[in-house]
Coordinates of C-alpha atoms in Angstrom, one line a residue:
M1 CA 0.0 0.0 0.0
A2 CA 1.0 3.7 -0.3
G3 CA 0.5 7.2 0.8
L4 CA -0.3 10.1 -1.6
T5 CA 0.6 13.7 -1.8
L6 CA -1.4 16.4 -3.7
E7 CA 0.5 19.7 -3.9
H8 CA -1.4 22.7 -5.4
V9 CA -3.3 20.4 -7.8
G10 CA -5.7 22.2 -10.1
K11 CA -7.8 21.4 -13.1
K12 CA -8.6 24.1 -15.7
Y13 CA -10.6 23.3 -18.8
P14 CA -10.0 24.9 -22.3
N15 CA -13.1 27.2 -21.8
G16 CA -11.5 28.7 -18.7
Y17 CA -13.6 26.9 -16.1
E18 CA -11.7 25.8 -13.0
G19 CA -13.0 22.4 -11.8
V20 CA -10.5 22.1 -9.0
K21 CA -8.5 24.9 -7.4
D22 CA -5.2 24.7 -5.5
F23 CA -5.9 21.3 -3.9
N24 CA -3.4 20.3 -1.1
L25 CA -3.7 17.1 0.8
E26 CA -1.4 14.5 2.4
I27 CA -2.9 11.0 2.5
A28 CA -1.2 8.6 4.8
D29 CA -0.6 4.9 4.1
K30 CA -3.7 2.7 5.0
E31 CA -5.9 5.8 5.4
F32 CA -9.6 5.9 4.4
I33 CA -10.2 9.3 2.9
I34 CA -13.6 10.5 1.8
F35 CA -14.2 13.4 -0.7
V36 CA -17.7 14.7 -0.1
G37 CA -19.7 17.7 -1.4
P38 CA -22.6 18.6 -3.7
S39 CA -22.7 17.7 -7.4
G40 CA -20.2 19.7 -9.4
C41 CA -17.9 20.5 -6.4
G42 CA -14.8 18.8 -8.1
K43 CA -14.6 15.6 -6.0
S44 CA -14.9 13.2 -8.9
T45 CA -12.6 15.3 -11.0
T46 CA -9.9 15.2 -8.2
L47 CA -10.3 11.4 -8.0
R48 CA -10.0 11.1 -11.8
M49 CA -6.8 13.1 -11.8
I50 CA -5.4 10.7 -9.2
A51 CA -6.4 7.8 -11.4
G52 CA -4.9 9.4 -14.5
L53 CA -8.2 9.6 -16.3
E54 CA -8.0 13.5 -16.3
D55 CA -4.9 15.5 -17.0
I56 CA -3.6 17.6 -14.1
T57 CA -3.4 21.3 -15.2
S58 CA -1.2 22.5 -12.4
G59 CA 0.5 21.1 -9.3
T60 CA 2.1 17.8 -8.4
L61 CA 0.7 14.4 -7.6
K62 CA 2.9 11.8 -5.8
I63 CA 2.0 8.2 -5.1
D64 CA 4.4 6.5 -2.7
G65 CA 6.8 9.4 -3.1
R66 CA 6.9 9.2 -6.9
V67 CA 5.6 12.0 -9.1
V68 CA 3.0 10.5 -11.4
N69 CA 1.5 13.5 -13.2
D70 CA 2.5 12.1 -16.6
V71 CA 2.4 8.3 -15.8
E72 CA -0.2 6.3 -17.6
P73 CA -3.2 5.1 -15.5
K74 CA -2.2 1.4 -15.9
D75 CA 1.2 2.2 -14.5
R76 CA 0.1 4.1 -11.4
D77 CA -0.7 0.9 -9.4
I78 CA -4.2 2.0 -8.5
A79 CA -7.6 0.2 -8.9
M80 CA -10.8 2.0 -9.4
V81 CA -14.4 1.0 -8.5
F82 CA -17.0 2.8 -10.6
Q83 CA -20.6 3.8 -9.9
N84 CA -21.9 1.7 -12.7
Y85 CA -19.8 -1.4 -11.8
A86 CA -18.1 -1.5 -15.3
L87 CA -18.2 -5.3 -15.5
Y88 CA -17.7 -7.3 -18.8
P89 CA -21.2 -8.7 -19.5
H90 CA -19.9 -11.7 -21.6
M91 CA -17.5 -12.8 -18.8
T92 CA -18.3 -14.8 -15.7
V93 CA -17.6 -13.4 -12.2
Y94 CA -14.3 -15.4 -12.1
E95 CA -13.2 -14.1 -15.5
N96 CA -14.1 -10.5 -14.6
M97 CA -12.0 -10.7 -11.4
A98 CA -9.1 -12.5 -13.2
F99 CA -9.0 -10.1 -16.1
P100 CA -6.5 -7.6 -14.7
L101 CA -4.2 -10.5 -13.7
R102 CA -4.3 -12.0 -17.2
L103 CA -3.3 -8.6 -18.6
R104 CA -0.2 -8.8 -16.5
K105 CA 0.4 -12.3 -17.7
A106 CA 0.3 -13.7 -14.2
P107 CA 0.6 -17.6 -14.0
Q108 CA -2.7 -19.4 -13.8
D109 CA -2.1 -20.9 -10.3
Q110 CA -1.4 -17.4 -9.0
I111 CA -4.6 -16.1 -10.7
D112 CA -6.6 -18.9 -9.2
K113 CA -5.4 -18.3 -5.7
I114 CA -5.8 -14.5 -5.8
V115 CA -9.4 -14.7 -7.3
H116 CA -10.5 -17.3 -4.8
D117 CA -9.0 -15.3 -1.9
A118 CA -10.9 -12.2 -3.0
A119 CA -14.1 -14.1 -3.6
R120 CA -13.9 -15.5 -0.1
I121 CA -13.4 -12.0 1.4
L122 CA -16.5 -10.8 -0.4
D123 CA -18.6 -13.9 -0.1
L124 CA -18.6 -14.5 -3.9
E125 CA -17.4 -18.1 -4.0
K126 CA -20.7 -19.5 -5.0
L127 CA -21.2 -17.0 -7.8
L128 CA -17.9 -17.4 -9.6
D129 CA -19.5 -19.1 -12.6
R130 CA -22.3 -16.6 -13.1
K131 CA -22.4 -13.7 -15.5
P132 CA -23.2 -10.2 -14.3
S133 CA -26.8 -10.3 -15.8
A134 CA -27.6 -13.1 -13.3
L135 CA -26.5 -11.0 -10.3
S136 CA -28.2 -8.4 -8.1
G137 CA -26.9 -4.8 -7.9
G138 CA -25.2 -5.5 -4.6
Q139 CA -23.5 -8.7 -5.9
R140 CA -22.3 -6.8 -9.0
Q141 CA -20.8 -4.1 -6.8
R142 CA -19.0 -6.8 -4.8
V143 CA -17.6 -8.3 -8.0
A144 CA -16.3 -4.9 -9.1
M145 CA -14.6 -4.6 -5.7
G146 CA -13.3 -8.2 -6.0
R147 CA -11.7 -7.2 -9.3
A148 CA -10.0 -4.2 -7.7
I149 CA -8.8 -6.4 -4.8
A150 CA -7.4 -9.0 -7.2
R151 CA -5.2 -6.3 -8.8
Q152 CA -3.5 -5.9 -5.4
P153 CA -3.0 -2.2 -6.0
K154 CA -1.2 0.4 -3.8
V155 CA -4.4 2.6 -3.7
F156 CA -8.1 1.9 -4.2
L157 CA -10.2 4.7 -5.7
M158 CA -14.0 4.4 -5.4
D159 CA -16.3 6.8 -7.3
E160 CA -19.8 6.8 -5.7
P161 CA -19.8 3.0 -5.7
L162 CA -23.1 2.6 -3.8
S163 CA -25.3 5.3 -5.4
N164 CA -27.1 2.8 -7.7
L165 CA -28.1 0.6 -4.8
D166 CA -31.3 0.8 -2.8
A167 CA -31.2 2.2 0.8
K168 CA -31.0 -1.2 2.6
L169 CA -28.2 -2.5 0.3
R170 CA -26.3 0.7 0.7
V171 CA -26.2 0.2 4.5
Q172 CA -25.1 -3.4 4.1
M173 CA -22.4 -2.5 1.5
R174 CA -21.1 0.4 3.8
A175 CA -20.4 -2.2 6.4
E176 CA -18.8 -4.5 3.8
I177 CA -16.5 -1.7 2.7
S178 CA -15.6 -0.8 6.2
K179 CA -14.7 -4.4 7.0
L180 CA -12.7 -4.6 3.8
H181 CA -10.6 -1.6 4.7
Q182 CA -9.8 -3.2 8.1
R183 CA -9.0 -6.6 6.6
L184 CA -6.8 -5.3 3.7
G185 CA -5.2 -2.4 5.5
A186 CA -5.6 -0.6 2.2
T187 CA -5.3 3.1 1.3
I188 CA -8.8 4.0 0.0
I189 CA -10.0 7.3 -1.5
Y190 CA -13.8 7.3 -1.7
V191 CA -16.0 9.9 -3.4
T192 CA -19.6 10.4 -2.3
H193 CA -22.3 13.1 -2.2
D194 CA -23.9 11.2 0.7
Q195 CA -22.7 12.7 4.0
T196 CA -24.0 9.7 6.0
E197 CA -21.6 7.5 4.0
A198 CA -18.8 10.0 4.6
M199 CA -19.4 10.1 8.3
T200 CA -19.6 6.3 8.8
L201 CA -16.7 5.3 6.6
G202 CA -13.9 7.8 6.6
T203 CA -11.0 8.2 8.9
R204 CA -10.8 11.7 7.5
I205 CA -13.2 13.6 5.3
V206 CA -12.4 16.3 2.7
V207 CA -15.4 18.6 2.2
M208 CA -15.4 20.4 -1.1
K209 CA -17.4 23.2 -2.7
D210 CA -17.0 24.9 -6.1
G211 CA -13.6 23.1 -6.7
V212 CA -12.2 24.4 -3.4
M213 CA -11.4 22.3 -0.3
Q214 CA -13.4 23.7 2.6
Q215 CA -12.2 21.6 5.5
V216 CA -10.3 18.3 6.1
D217 CA -10.9 16.6 9.4
T218 CA -12.1 13.5 11.3
P219 CA -15.9 12.9 11.1
A220 CA -16.3 13.9 14.8
K221 CA -14.4 17.2 14.4
L222 CA -16.3 18.1 11.2
Y223 CA -19.5 17.5 13.0
S224 CA -18.7 19.4 16.3
E225 CA -16.3 22.0 14.9
P226 CA -17.2 23.0 11.3
C227 CA -15.0 25.8 10.1
N228 CA -17.7 27.7 8.1
L229 CA -21.4 27.9 7.4
F230 CA -21.2 25.6 4.4
V231 CA -19.6 22.7 6.3
A232 CA -21.9 23.2 9.2
G233 CA -24.9 22.9 6.9
F234 CA -23.6 20.1 4.7
I235 CA -22.5 17.8 7.5
G236 CA -25.4 16.5 9.6
S237 CA -28.8 15.2 8.7
P238 CA -31.1 17.0 8.9
Q239 CA -28.9 20.1 8.6
M240 CA -28.1 22.5 11.3
N241 CA -30.6 25.3 12.2
F242 CA -29.4 28.8 11.2
I243 CA -31.0 31.9 12.6
D244 CA -29.9 35.6 12.1
A245 CA -29.3 37.0 15.6
T246 CA -28.0 40.3 17.1
V247 CA -25.2 40.1 19.6
G248 CA -26.0 42.2 22.8
E249 CA -25.0 42.6 26.4
A250 CA -27.2 42.2 29.5
A251 CA -26.3 41.8 33.2
G252 CA -22.7 41.2 32.4
H253 CA -23.4 38.5 29.8
L254 CA -23.5 38.4 26.0
T255 CA -26.8 37.6 24.5
L256 CA -28.2 36.6 21.1
T257 CA -31.5 38.1 20.1
F258 CA -33.8 37.0 17.3
G259 CA -37.4 38.4 17.2
K260 CA -38.7 38.4 20.8
N261 CA -36.3 35.6 21.8
T262 CA -33.1 36.3 23.7
I263 CA -30.6 33.5 24.7
T264 CA -27.6 34.0 27.0
V265 CA -24.3 33.0 25.5
P266 CA -22.2 30.8 27.8
D267 CA -19.1 32.5 29.2
S268 CA -16.9 29.9 27.4
K269 CA -18.0 31.2 24.1
A270 CA -18.4 34.9 25.0
A271 CA -14.8 36.2 24.5
A272 CA -14.8 35.4 20.7
L273 CA -18.2 37.1 20.3
K274 CA -17.2 40.3 22.2
P275 CA -16.1 42.2 19.0
Y276 CA -19.6 41.5 17.5
V277 CA -21.7 43.3 20.1
G278 CA -24.4 45.3 18.2
K279 CA -23.8 43.3 15.0
V280 CA -25.9 40.6 13.3
V281 CA -24.4 37.1 13.2
I282 CA -25.7 33.7 12.3
A283 CA -26.5 31.4 15.2
G284 CA -26.4 27.6 14.5
I285 CA -27.8 24.8 16.5
R286 CA -28.3 21.1 15.5
P287 CA -31.8 19.6 15.7
E288 CA -30.6 17.1 18.2
D289 CA -29.4 20.0 20.5
V290 CA -32.9 21.5 20.5
V291 CA -34.5 20.1 23.7
E292 CA -38.2 19.6 24.5
E293 CA -39.8 21.2 27.5
H294 CA -40.1 18.0 29.6
E295 CA -36.4 17.4 29.1
Y296 CA -35.4 20.7 30.7
A297 CA -34.5 19.0 34.0
E298 CA -31.7 17.0 32.3
N299 CA -28.1 17.9 33.0
K300 CA -27.7 20.3 30.1
K301 CA -26.9 24.0 30.0
L302 CA -30.1 25.3 28.4
S303 CA -31.2 28.6 26.9
E304 CA -34.3 30.5 27.9
P305 CA -37.5 28.8 26.6
I306 CA -38.4 29.4 22.9
E307 CA -42.0 28.9 21.6
A308 CA -42.4 27.4 18.2
V309 CA -45.5 26.7 16.0
V310 CA -45.1 23.2 14.4
T311 CA -45.5 23.5 10.6
V312 CA -44.4 19.9 9.7
Y313 CA -44.4 16.7 11.8
E314 CA -42.6 13.6 10.6
L315 CA -42.8 10.3 12.5
L316 CA -39.5 8.4 12.3
G317 CA -40.4 5.4 14.5
S318 CA -39.1 5.8 18.1
E319 CA -38.7 9.6 17.5
A320 CA -40.2 12.3 15.4
M321 CA -38.9 15.3 13.5
I322 CA -40.7 18.6 13.8
Y323 CA -40.1 21.8 11.7
G324 CA -41.4 24.9 13.3
D325 CA -41.6 28.7 13.1
V326 CA -40.2 30.8 15.9
D327 CA -40.3 34.5 16.2
G328 CA -37.3 35.6 14.3
G329 CA -36.6 32.3 12.4
A330 CA -37.3 28.7 11.9
I331 CA -36.1 25.5 13.6
S332 CA -36.2 21.8 13.3
A333 CA -35.9 19.4 16.2
H334 CA -35.9 15.7 17.2
I335 CA -38.7 15.0 19.7
S336 CA -40.0 11.8 21.3
A337 CA -42.6 9.9 19.3
T338 CA -44.7 9.8 22.5
N339 CA -45.0 13.6 22.5
P340 CA -48.6 14.4 21.4
V341 CA -47.6 17.6 19.6
R342 CA -48.7 17.7 15.9
T343 CA -48.8 20.1 13.0
G344 CA -50.3 23.4 14.1
N345 CA -49.6 23.0 17.8
R346 CA -47.3 25.2 19.9
I347 CA -44.3 23.7 21.6
K348 CA -41.7 25.1 24.0
V349 CA -38.1 24.2 23.3
A350 CA -34.7 25.3 24.5
F351 CA -31.2 25.2 23.0
D352 CA -28.3 23.3 24.6
V353 CA -26.1 26.4 24.6
D354 CA -22.9 24.4 25.1
K355 CA -23.5 23.1 21.5
L356 CA -24.2 26.6 20.1
H357 CA -22.3 27.6 16.9
V358 CA -22.0 31.2 15.7
F359 CA -20.8 32.3 12.3
D360 CA -19.8 35.7 10.8
K361 CA -22.5 36.9 8.5
D362 CA -20.1 38.4 6.0
T363 CA -17.3 35.9 5.8
E364 CA -19.5 32.8 6.9
L365 CA -16.5 31.6 8.9
A366 CA -17.1 30.1 12.4
I367 CA -16.7 32.5 15.3
V368 CA -17.4 29.9 18.0
H369 CA -18.4 26.3 18.1

């Protein structure tokens, strides 16, 4: 396996459009890196540049310390798993997995061992004589991964490999890929637009927007300490609540006011907000940190009560999701499914102020989190 280095890597097209801008990243050996972001953010373009399927316009790409900008894809010692499986329809599962080894003119006994080892890892042993048309979507994706494993590459590249699968299969395949990473100790670079996939799979996540890297961090850090408004809104499902609020001072404490609601900022977050007194900022709170009235007694540092009118109620099983209007903004919150509140009702909630995020309205950068 191998590490990768991307130094000031960029992609500019003949019409002047910049798909990727000044991308810098050090990927350690055996790391599981996720590129995540909305459609058109440059994540697949970056992956294709690493694979050699797109030319690098500027910067340097190194695999295992070797500059590979002008090296052919077949000579980069990488294996790619595509969204559409890219299997040969006239070949059996065995032949599909053996194909890259035959191209290398590997001896038959070695091919046989490698293919059967990969098939065992992915539970494909009983399917080796079938053709892709006789397989389910999940089985085809496992074959595509088996073919990549059989190549025994330094780096695995995966471009939205689960997007064609239904929801239940995606969950199963996520677990398979995670186990695969642990078993192979492989360096994996994985592209997805699904932030749940990103949060559950990656050792580190690269969040991208408009060809620019926004933040690189562990899933836990991205969730709890987003560096700007975009990352805060993109990571987390449903997304963080954002409310325009004015910073003020009362009784020696800083406050945030929106409409008729005022919440006191904890002292631990006040120092960074001091320069913003009198200014409008963006307050952020995740739905899971909006607390129901009957939970007020729990050991949390809560804001003053806020009254909301429920506009949408969604039952999710053991809990429900509500979307409500508050004076000065709108919020969403997780509540217990046993709560009788429904659309049109009023509900009192409070914010867990230790989990409060505040962003600069002009730069959209985080002030406190």
